[in-house]
Short mmCIF file of the C-alpha atoms (twelve columns), coordinates in Angstrom:
data_MODEL
# 
_entry.id   MODEL 
# 
loop_
_atom_site.group_PDB 
_atom_site.id 
_atom_site.type_symbol 
_atom_site.label_atom_id 
_atom_site.label_alt_id 
_atom_site.label_comp_id 
_atom_site.label_asym_id 
_atom_site.label_seq_id 
_atom_site.Cartn_x 
_atom_site.Cartn_y 
_atom_site.Cartn_z 
_atom_site.pdbx_PDB_model_num 
ATOM 1   C CA . UNK A 1   29.901 111.032 44.976 1 
ATOM 2   C CA . UNK A 2   28.551 108.700 47.502 1 
ATOM 3   C CA . UNK A 3   32.097 106.973 47.648 1 
ATOM 4   C CA . UNK A 4   35.265 106.585 49.219 1 
ATOM 5   C CA . UNK A 5   38.816 107.497 48.106 1 
ATOM 6   C CA . UNK A 6   42.382 106.686 48.470 1 
ATOM 7   C CA . UNK A 7   45.771 107.974 47.039 1 
ATOM 8   C CA . UNK A 8   49.294 106.555 47.624 1 
ATOM 9   C CA . UNK A 9   52.473 108.265 46.674 1 
ATOM 10  C CA . UNK A 10  55.304 106.102 47.334 1 
ATOM 11  C CA . UNK A 11  58.540 108.241 48.712 1 
ATOM 12  C CA . UNK A 12  56.591 111.231 49.568 1 
ATOM 13  C CA . UNK A 13  58.059 113.218 52.403 1 
ATOM 14  C CA . UNK A 14  56.081 114.703 55.381 1 
ATOM 15  C CA . UNK A 15  56.370 118.025 54.092 1 
ATOM 16  C CA . UNK A 16  54.967 116.794 50.600 1 
ATOM 17  C CA . UNK A 17  52.217 115.497 52.529 1 
ATOM 18  C CA . UNK A 18  49.982 118.867 53.180 1 
ATOM 19  C CA . UNK A 19  50.574 119.596 49.411 1 
ATOM 20  C CA . UNK A 20  49.185 116.318 48.223 1 
ATOM 21  C CA . UNK A 21  46.253 116.383 50.645 1 
ATOM 22  C CA . UNK A 22  45.367 119.889 49.374 1 
ATOM 23  C CA . UNK A 23  45.686 119.134 45.870 1 
ATOM 24  C CA . UNK A 24  43.709 115.818 46.095 1 
ATOM 25  C CA . UNK A 25  41.029 117.437 48.287 1 
ATOM 26  C CA . UNK A 26  40.673 120.251 45.835 1 
ATOM 27  C CA . UNK A 27  40.131 118.136 42.781 1 
ATOM 28  C CA . UNK A 28  37.702 115.814 43.993 1 
ATOM 29  C CA . UNK A 29  35.848 118.522 46.001 1 
ATOM 30  C CA . UNK A 30  35.359 120.393 42.432 1 
ATOM 31  C CA . UNK A 31  33.995 117.081 40.633 1 
ATOM 32  C CA . UNK A 32  31.534 116.452 43.528 1 
ATOM 33  C CA . UNK A 33  30.346 120.087 43.595 1 
ATOM 34  C CA . UNK A 34  29.800 120.139 39.981 1 
ATOM 35  C CA . UNK A 35  28.561 116.397 39.142 1 
ATOM 36  C CA . UNK A 36  27.208 114.617 42.139 1 
ATOM 37  C CA . UNK A 37  23.535 114.099 42.262 1 
ATOM 38  C CA . UNK A 38  24.086 113.478 46.052 1 
ATOM 39  C CA . UNK A 39  24.340 117.394 46.584 1 
ATOM 40  C CA . UNK A 40  21.263 119.324 46.066 1 
ATOM 41  C CA . UNK A 41  23.587 122.392 44.876 1 
ATOM 42  C CA . UNK A 42  25.629 120.646 42.325 1 
ATOM 43  C CA . UNK A 43  25.839 121.729 38.549 1 
ATOM 44  C CA . UNK A 44  23.970 118.464 37.532 1 
ATOM 45  C CA . UNK A 45  21.406 118.438 40.625 1 
ATOM 46  C CA . UNK A 46  20.563 121.900 39.049 1 
ATOM 47  C CA . UNK A 47  20.219 120.874 35.781 1 
ATOM 48  C CA . UNK A 48  18.162 117.952 36.818 1 
ATOM 49  C CA . UNK A 49  15.719 120.359 38.460 1 
ATOM 50  C CA . UNK A 50  15.346 122.661 35.875 1 
ATOM 51  C CA . UNK A 51  11.996 122.493 34.301 1 
ATOM 52  C CA . UNK A 52  13.308 124.773 31.243 1 
ATOM 53  C CA . UNK A 53  14.034 123.883 27.661 1 
ATOM 54  C CA . UNK A 54  16.181 127.078 27.296 1 
ATOM 55  C CA . UNK A 55  19.890 126.539 26.911 1 
ATOM 56  C CA . UNK A 56  21.604 125.725 30.209 1 
ATOM 57  C CA . UNK A 57  25.259 126.856 30.891 1 
ATOM 58  C CA . UNK A 58  27.399 124.605 32.453 1 
ATOM 59  C CA . UNK A 59  31.300 124.302 33.425 1 
ATOM 60  C CA . UNK A 60  33.953 123.139 31.090 1 
ATOM 61  C CA . UNK A 61  34.373 120.050 33.383 1 
ATOM 62  C CA . UNK A 62  30.717 118.914 33.348 1 
ATOM 63  C CA . UNK A 63  30.700 119.833 29.590 1 
ATOM 64  C CA . UNK A 64  33.741 117.776 28.981 1 
ATOM 65  C CA . UNK A 65  32.328 114.683 30.763 1 
ATOM 66  C CA . UNK A 66  28.983 115.139 28.996 1 
ATOM 67  C CA . UNK A 67  30.567 115.197 25.914 1 
ATOM 68  C CA . UNK A 68  32.686 112.219 26.226 1 
ATOM 69  C CA . UNK A 69  29.462 110.360 27.705 1 
ATOM 70  C CA . UNK A 70  27.670 111.448 24.283 1 
ATOM 71  C CA . UNK A 71  30.696 109.929 22.341 1 
ATOM 72  C CA . UNK A 72  30.724 106.636 24.299 1 
ATOM 73  C CA . UNK A 73  27.115 106.327 23.929 1 
ATOM 74  C CA . UNK A 74  27.402 106.495 20.238 1 
ATOM 75  C CA . UNK A 75  30.542 104.189 20.179 1 
ATOM 76  C CA . UNK A 76  28.451 101.664 22.227 1 
ATOM 77  C CA . UNK A 77  25.121 101.884 20.411 1 
ATOM 78  C CA . UNK A 78  23.362 103.441 23.370 1 
ATOM 79  C CA . UNK A 79  24.226 100.807 25.751 1 
ATOM 80  C CA . UNK A 80  26.046 103.644 27.960 1 
ATOM 81  C CA . UNK A 81  23.828 106.751 28.619 1 
ATOM 82  C CA . UNK A 82  23.888 109.255 31.058 1 
ATOM 83  C CA . UNK A 83  20.333 110.511 30.532 1 
ATOM 84  C CA . UNK A 84  18.819 107.636 32.422 1 
ATOM 85  C CA . UNK A 85  19.031 109.571 36.028 1 
ATOM 86  C CA . UNK A 86  15.227 109.136 36.145 1 
ATOM 87  C CA . UNK A 87  15.407 105.265 35.569 1 
ATOM 88  C CA . UNK A 88  18.302 104.936 38.170 1 
ATOM 89  C CA . UNK A 89  16.032 106.512 40.952 1 
ATOM 90  C CA . UNK A 90  13.059 104.873 39.841 1 
ATOM 91  C CA . UNK A 91  14.790 101.701 40.380 1 
ATOM 92  C CA . UNK A 92  16.139 102.559 43.909 1 
ATOM 93  C CA . UNK A 93  19.524 103.546 42.996 1 
ATOM 94  C CA . UNK A 94  20.933 107.206 43.331 1 
ATOM 95  C CA . UNK A 95  20.320 109.976 45.718 1 
ATOM 96  C CA . UNK A 96  16.692 109.876 45.070 1 
ATOM 97  C CA . UNK A 97  15.852 106.105 45.418 1 
ATOM 98  C CA . UNK A 98  12.300 104.651 45.052 1 
ATOM 99  C CA . UNK A 99  11.145 102.234 47.402 1 
ATOM 100 C CA . UNK A 100 9.919  99.543  45.161 1 
ATOM 101 C CA . UNK A 101 10.615 99.013  41.455 1 
ATOM 102 C CA . UNK A 102 8.742  100.536 38.853 1 
ATOM 103 C CA . UNK A 103 6.106  99.446  36.771 1 
ATOM 104 C CA . UNK A 104 6.430  99.122  33.057 1 
ATOM 105 C CA . UNK A 105 4.312  101.748 32.294 1 
ATOM 106 C CA . UNK A 106 6.677  104.297 34.400 1 
ATOM 107 C CA . UNK A 107 9.720  102.680 32.495 1 
ATOM 108 C CA . UNK A 108 8.493  103.388 29.397 1 
ATOM 109 C CA . UNK A 109 7.323  107.091 30.343 1 
ATOM 110 C CA . UNK A 110 10.968 107.574 31.848 1 
ATOM 111 C CA . UNK A 111 12.478 106.113 28.586 1 
ATOM 112 C CA . UNK A 112 10.370 108.567 26.418 1 
ATOM 113 C CA . UNK A 113 11.997 111.416 28.411 1 
ATOM 114 C CA . UNK A 114 15.852 110.160 28.171 1 
ATOM 115 C CA . UNK A 115 18.023 109.595 25.475 1 
ATOM 116 C CA . UNK A 116 20.565 111.793 23.732 1 
ATOM 117 C CA . UNK A 117 17.751 112.974 21.388 1 
ATOM 118 C CA . UNK A 118 16.303 114.774 24.259 1 
ATOM 119 C CA . UNK A 119 19.579 116.543 25.342 1 
ATOM 120 C CA . UNK A 120 21.925 118.614 23.119 1 
ATOM 121 C CA . UNK A 121 25.376 119.961 23.805 1 
ATOM 122 C CA . UNK A 122 26.530 123.482 22.397 1 
ATOM 123 C CA . UNK A 123 30.287 123.736 22.438 1 
ATOM 124 C CA . UNK A 124 30.124 127.364 21.505 1 
ATOM 125 C CA . UNK A 125 29.091 128.758 24.791 1 
ATOM 126 C CA . UNK A 126 29.343 125.291 26.713 1 
ATOM 127 C CA . UNK A 127 25.402 125.151 26.891 1 
ATOM 128 C CA . UNK A 128 23.192 121.948 27.673 1 
ATOM 129 C CA . UNK A 129 19.722 121.843 26.344 1 
ATOM 130 C CA . UNK A 130 16.982 119.760 27.352 1 
ATOM 131 C CA . UNK A 131 14.224 118.519 25.061 1 
ATOM 132 C CA . UNK A 132 12.422 116.962 27.750 1 
ATOM 133 C CA . UNK A 133 11.598 118.649 30.914 1 
ATOM 134 C CA . UNK A 134 12.005 115.535 33.074 1 
ATOM 135 C CA . UNK A 135 15.298 114.306 31.583 1 
ATOM 136 C CA . UNK A 136 17.868 113.692 34.480 1 
ATOM 137 C CA . UNK A 137 21.521 113.345 33.865 1 
ATOM 138 C CA . UNK A 138 23.490 110.816 36.299 1 
ATOM 139 C CA . UNK A 139 27.122 110.726 35.742 1 
ATOM 140 C CA . UNK A 140 28.051 108.210 38.493 1 
ATOM 141 C CA . UNK A 141 29.253 105.730 35.615 1 
ATOM 142 C CA . UNK A 142 31.906 108.272 34.376 1 
ATOM 143 C CA . UNK A 143 32.463 111.329 36.628 1 
ATOM 144 C CA . UNK A 144 34.598 108.960 39.148 1 
ATOM 145 C CA . UNK A 145 36.766 108.169 36.542 1 
ATOM 146 C CA . UNK A 146 37.059 111.774 35.573 1 
ATOM 147 C CA . UNK A 147 37.960 112.491 39.161 1 
ATOM 148 C CA . UNK A 148 40.758 110.042 39.083 1 
ATOM 149 C CA . UNK A 149 42.108 111.602 35.915 1 
ATOM 150 C CA . UNK A 150 42.002 114.785 37.438 1 
ATOM 151 C CA . UNK A 151 43.880 113.859 40.745 1 
ATOM 152 C CA . UNK A 152 46.614 112.126 38.891 1 
ATOM 153 C CA . UNK A 153 47.131 115.322 36.649 1 
ATOM 154 C CA . UNK A 154 47.538 117.378 40.067 1 
ATOM 155 C CA . UNK A 155 50.152 115.077 41.461 1 
ATOM 156 C CA . UNK A 156 52.086 115.270 38.234 1 
ATOM 157 C CA . UNK A 157 52.225 118.840 38.467 1 
ATOM 158 C CA . UNK A 158 53.393 118.540 41.995 1 
ATOM 159 C CA . UNK A 159 56.384 116.649 40.730 1 
ATOM 160 C CA . UNK A 160 55.093 113.040 42.083 1 
ATOM 161 C CA . UNK A 161 55.167 110.766 39.004 1 
ATOM 162 C CA . UNK A 162 54.572 107.520 41.258 1 
ATOM 163 C CA . UNK A 163 51.353 107.327 42.494 1 
ATOM 164 C CA . UNK A 164 48.198 105.302 42.649 1 
ATOM 165 C CA . UNK A 165 44.707 106.984 42.800 1 
ATOM 166 C CA . UNK A 166 41.438 105.081 43.955 1 
ATOM 167 C CA . UNK A 167 38.019 106.555 43.802 1 
ATOM 168 C CA . UNK A 168 35.327 103.982 44.252 1 
ATOM 169 C CA . UNK A 169 37.261 101.308 42.653 1 
ATOM 170 C CA . UNK A 170 38.417 103.428 39.791 1 
ATOM 171 C CA . UNK A 171 42.213 103.331 39.741 1 
ATOM 172 C CA . UNK A 172 45.046 105.096 37.852 1 
ATOM 173 C CA . UNK A 173 48.562 103.649 38.525 1 
ATOM 174 C CA . UNK A 174 51.645 105.527 37.329 1 
ATOM 175 C CA . UNK A 175 55.258 105.443 37.751 1 
ATOM 176 C CA . UNK A 176 56.250 102.470 40.382 1 
ATOM 177 C CA . UNK A 177 54.874 101.204 43.544 1 
ATOM 178 C CA . UNK A 178 56.301 101.173 47.058 1 
ATOM 179 C CA . UNK A 179 58.706 98.389  45.870 1 
ATOM 180 C CA . UNK A 180 59.885 100.103 42.815 1 
ATOM 181 C CA . UNK A 181 58.092 97.706  40.583 1 
ATOM 182 C CA . UNK A 182 55.052 97.957  38.675 1 
ATOM 183 C CA . UNK A 183 51.691 98.442  40.497 1 
ATOM 184 C CA . UNK A 184 49.788 95.467  41.510 1 
ATOM 185 C CA . UNK A 185 46.227 95.592  41.150 1 
ATOM 186 C CA . UNK A 186 43.661 93.028  42.138 1 
ATOM 187 C CA . UNK A 187 40.615 92.407  40.107 1 
ATOM 188 C CA . UNK A 188 37.834 91.348  42.651 1 
ATOM 189 C CA . UNK A 189 36.066 87.914  42.388 1 
ATOM 190 C CA . UNK A 190 32.090 88.997  41.801 1 
ATOM 191 C CA . UNK A 191 31.051 87.320  45.223 1 
ATOM 192 C CA . UNK A 192 28.351 89.512  47.246 1 
ATOM 193 C CA . UNK A 193 29.342 87.689  50.396 1 
ATOM 194 C CA . UNK A 194 32.787 88.332  50.502 1 
ATOM 195 C CA . UNK A 195 35.829 89.691  49.215 1 
ATOM 196 C CA . UNK A 196 38.778 88.005  47.362 1 
ATOM 197 C CA . UNK A 197 40.790 88.685  44.529 1 
ATOM 198 C CA . UNK A 198 40.144 87.036  41.223 1 
ATOM 199 C CA . UNK A 199 43.081 88.001  39.047 1 
ATOM 200 C CA . UNK A 200 46.168 90.317  39.684 1 
ATOM 201 C CA . UNK A 201 47.300 92.537  36.804 1 
ATOM 202 C CA . UNK A 202 50.696 94.552  36.702 1 
ATOM 203 C CA . UNK A 203 50.069 98.085  35.505 1 
ATOM 204 C CA . UNK A 204 51.784 101.306 35.415 1 
ATOM 205 C CA . UNK A 205 50.490 104.522 33.258 1 
ATOM 206 C CA . UNK A 206 47.162 102.950 33.152 1 
ATOM 207 C CA . UNK A 207 43.688 103.199 34.441 1 
ATOM 208 C CA . UNK A 208 41.848 100.055 35.666 1 
ATOM 209 C CA . UNK A 209 37.707 100.228 36.326 1 
ATOM 210 C CA . UNK A 210 35.656 97.337  37.090 1 
ATOM 211 C CA . UNK A 211 31.806 97.419  36.888 1 
ATOM 212 C CA . UNK A 212 29.955 94.748  38.222 1 
ATOM 213 C CA . UNK A 213 26.217 93.932  39.447 1 
ATOM 214 C CA . UNK A 214 27.380 91.960  42.480 1 
ATOM 215 C CA . UNK A 215 27.879 94.672  45.113 1 
ATOM 216 C CA . UNK A 216 25.229 97.220  44.655 1 
ATOM 217 C CA . UNK A 217 21.782 95.369  44.298 1 
ATOM 218 C CA . UNK A 218 18.548 95.518  45.698 1 
ATOM 219 C CA . UNK A 219 15.914 92.819  46.232 1 
ATOM 220 C CA . UNK A 220 12.244 92.756  45.745 1 
ATOM 221 C CA . UNK A 221 9.234  90.182  45.380 1 
ATOM 222 C CA . UNK A 222 12.182 87.312  45.579 1 
ATOM 223 C CA . UNK A 223 14.202 88.869  42.885 1 
ATOM 224 C CA . UNK A 224 17.421 90.516  42.744 1 
ATOM 225 C CA . UNK A 225 18.578 93.276  40.565 1 
ATOM 226 C CA . UNK A 226 21.585 95.142  40.165 1 
ATOM 227 C CA . UNK A 227 22.157 99.262  39.968 1 
ATOM 228 C CA . UNK A 228 23.440 99.336  36.300 1 
ATOM 229 C CA . UNK A 229 20.715 99.809  33.957 1 
ATOM 230 C CA . UNK A 230 20.465 99.015  30.154 1 
ATOM 231 C CA . UNK A 231 19.567 102.259 28.827 1 
ATOM 232 C CA . UNK A 232 17.790 100.691 26.029 1 
ATOM 233 C CA . UNK A 233 15.295 98.851  27.914 1 
ATOM 234 C CA . UNK A 234 14.996 100.859 30.841 1 
ATOM 235 C CA . UNK A 235 15.498 97.861  33.258 1 
ATOM 236 C CA . UNK A 236 18.548 96.424  35.058 1 
ATOM 237 C CA . UNK A 237 21.234 94.682  32.582 1 
ATOM 238 C CA . UNK A 238 20.830 90.993  32.858 1 
ATOM 239 C CA . UNK A 239 23.457 88.807  31.164 1 
ATOM 240 C CA . UNK A 240 26.091 86.008  32.247 1 
ATOM 241 C CA . UNK A 241 28.616 88.978  32.739 1 
ATOM 242 C CA . UNK A 242 29.158 89.442  36.370 1 
ATOM 243 C CA . UNK A 243 32.077 92.167  36.017 1 
ATOM 244 C CA . UNK A 244 33.672 93.939  33.364 1 
ATOM 245 C CA . UNK A 245 37.203 95.488  33.867 1 
ATOM 246 C CA . UNK A 246 38.882 97.709  31.459 1 
ATOM 247 C CA . UNK A 247 42.544 98.891  31.129 1 
ATOM 248 C CA . UNK A 248 42.892 102.149 29.290 1 
ATOM 249 C CA . UNK A 249 45.170 105.363 29.343 1 
ATOM 250 C CA . UNK A 250 42.160 107.392 30.605 1 
ATOM 251 C CA . UNK A 251 40.109 106.355 33.816 1 
ATOM 252 C CA . UNK A 252 37.304 108.436 32.668 1 
ATOM 253 C CA . UNK A 253 36.842 106.249 29.625 1 
ATOM 254 C CA . UNK A 254 37.792 102.931 31.131 1 
ATOM 255 C CA . UNK A 255 35.067 103.765 33.537 1 
ATOM 256 C CA . UNK A 256 32.505 104.270 31.147 1 
ATOM 257 C CA . UNK A 257 33.297 101.547 28.773 1 
ATOM 258 C CA . UNK A 258 33.386 99.064  31.551 1 
ATOM 259 C CA . UNK A 259 29.553 99.838  32.393 1 
ATOM 260 C CA . UNK A 260 28.692 99.560  28.785 1 
ATOM 261 C CA . UNK A 261 30.338 96.037  28.209 1 
ATOM 262 C CA . UNK A 262 28.520 94.896  31.217 1 
ATOM 263 C CA . UNK A 263 25.105 96.192  29.785 1 
ATOM 264 C CA . UNK A 264 26.016 94.652  26.232 1 
ATOM 265 C CA . UNK A 265 26.819 90.998  27.547 1 
ATOM 266 C CA . UNK A 266 29.332 88.622  26.794 1 
ATOM 267 C CA . UNK A 267 28.918 88.326  22.993 1 
ATOM 268 C CA . UNK A 268 28.079 91.991  21.996 1 
ATOM 269 C CA . UNK A 269 30.534 93.384  24.426 1 
ATOM 270 C CA . UNK A 270 33.624 91.388  23.502 1 
ATOM 271 C CA . UNK A 271 32.663 92.326  19.705 1 
ATOM 272 C CA . UNK A 272 32.968 95.932  20.666 1 
ATOM 273 C CA . UNK A 273 35.797 95.750  22.868 1 
ATOM 274 C CA . UNK A 274 37.800 93.981  20.262 1 
ATOM 275 C CA . UNK A 275 36.658 96.635  17.358 1 
ATOM 276 C CA . UNK A 276 37.739 99.587  19.845 1 
ATOM 277 C CA . UNK A 277 40.996 97.645  20.858 1 
ATOM 278 C CA . UNK A 278 40.233 97.621  24.610 1 
ATOM 279 C CA . UNK A 279 42.095 95.777  27.066 1 
ATOM 280 C CA . UNK A 280 39.028 94.165  28.414 1 
ATOM 281 C CA . UNK A 281 38.247 91.211  31.256 1 
ATOM 282 C CA . UNK A 282 34.840 90.048  31.322 1 
ATOM 283 C CA . UNK A 283 33.922 87.545  34.428 1 
ATOM 284 C CA . UNK A 284 31.163 85.309  33.769 1 
ATOM 285 C CA . UNK A 285 28.449 83.152  35.646 1 
ATOM 286 C CA . UNK A 286 28.592 79.794  34.483 1 
ATOM 287 C CA . UNK A 287 25.591 77.215  35.249 1 
ATOM 288 C CA . UNK A 288 25.510 76.693  39.035 1 
ATOM 289 C CA . UNK A 289 28.120 78.696  41.025 1 
ATOM 290 C CA . UNK A 290 30.874 78.522  38.703 1 
ATOM 291 C CA . UNK A 291 32.879 81.646  37.207 1 
ATOM 292 C CA . UNK A 292 34.798 81.620  33.754 1 
ATOM 293 C CA . UNK A 293 36.307 84.559  31.963 1 
ATOM 294 C CA . UNK A 294 36.782 86.030  28.268 1 
ATOM 295 C CA . UNK A 295 39.545 88.518  27.787 1 
ATOM 296 C CA . UNK A 296 40.259 90.531  24.481 1 
ATOM 297 C CA . UNK A 297 43.415 90.279  22.703 1 
ATOM 298 C CA . UNK A 298 44.652 93.589  23.940 1 
ATOM 299 C CA . UNK A 299 43.954 92.419  27.363 1 
ATOM 300 C CA . UNK A 300 45.951 89.062  26.983 1 
ATOM 301 C CA . UNK A 301 48.811 90.622  25.222 1 
ATOM 302 C CA . UNK A 302 49.229 92.600  28.681 1 
ATOM 303 C CA . UNK A 303 48.984 89.764  30.599 1 
ATOM 304 C CA . UNK A 304 51.784 87.850  28.540 1 
ATOM 305 C CA . UNK A 305 54.168 90.754  28.405 1 
ATOM 306 C CA . UNK A 306 53.418 90.917  32.664 1 
ATOM 307 C CA . UNK A 307 54.463 87.071  32.755 1 
ATOM 308 C CA . UNK A 308 57.585 87.494  30.486 1 
# 
């Protein structure tokens, strides 16, 4: 999936280590082989290459992630959309990255072949059907979270209730950390020049996902643009929101909603998060170099419980 991972299991013995490593590798390998756009032989890559408008059979995991993506897309009024793979590549991100930003004409053409009106899901036989041959799927904003959830379930099956799973910055913390207390997770300060902690949250049985435009970006003609696109415009998202963090029971949904909040911006993002009861933290750019933050009532309640 073009990223790294780390798994921490406090109290695991050396005898446990081999079984843990095998289980983690099996889950991550399966998701990678099905959903990565960095693999030409993945299920998603084969779907993207297909020029057929006939039903395309997919595995249960891929269908489940696509179905969840469709639901989040509907909930966010299109601010989250995995059918913009062509635009992701055109803006210089993903496995097939273009060398320069696309023209407005190219953006409009790619927009016309994206969107859920051009992709249907049939749960009866787990089929995906394109209505535009050029439609490209990119699951990078939701598949990592799904992989985190899968690894967490595998560790529970092995009897390890205490664990921290991190795939590309999408986290799932269960049980207790090495010191026997809740896991302490740092939310990074949005600074492209270095890494420092903006805020620490204590969590257990909770997924934490952060979406930001400050680490993965490109520069062209004196302009900097981030890798997160607004599916409604086909262009990189632009707002005061430098990063969005979501706490959720599901890493997959935390991953997707964090991306959507960054796309929506401060006002619409906060309104959506409050409406959906999301525990969300938005770090905002102020005039000059300053940063401020906006938090939902659900996030504030978690922090107050942590302080008490």
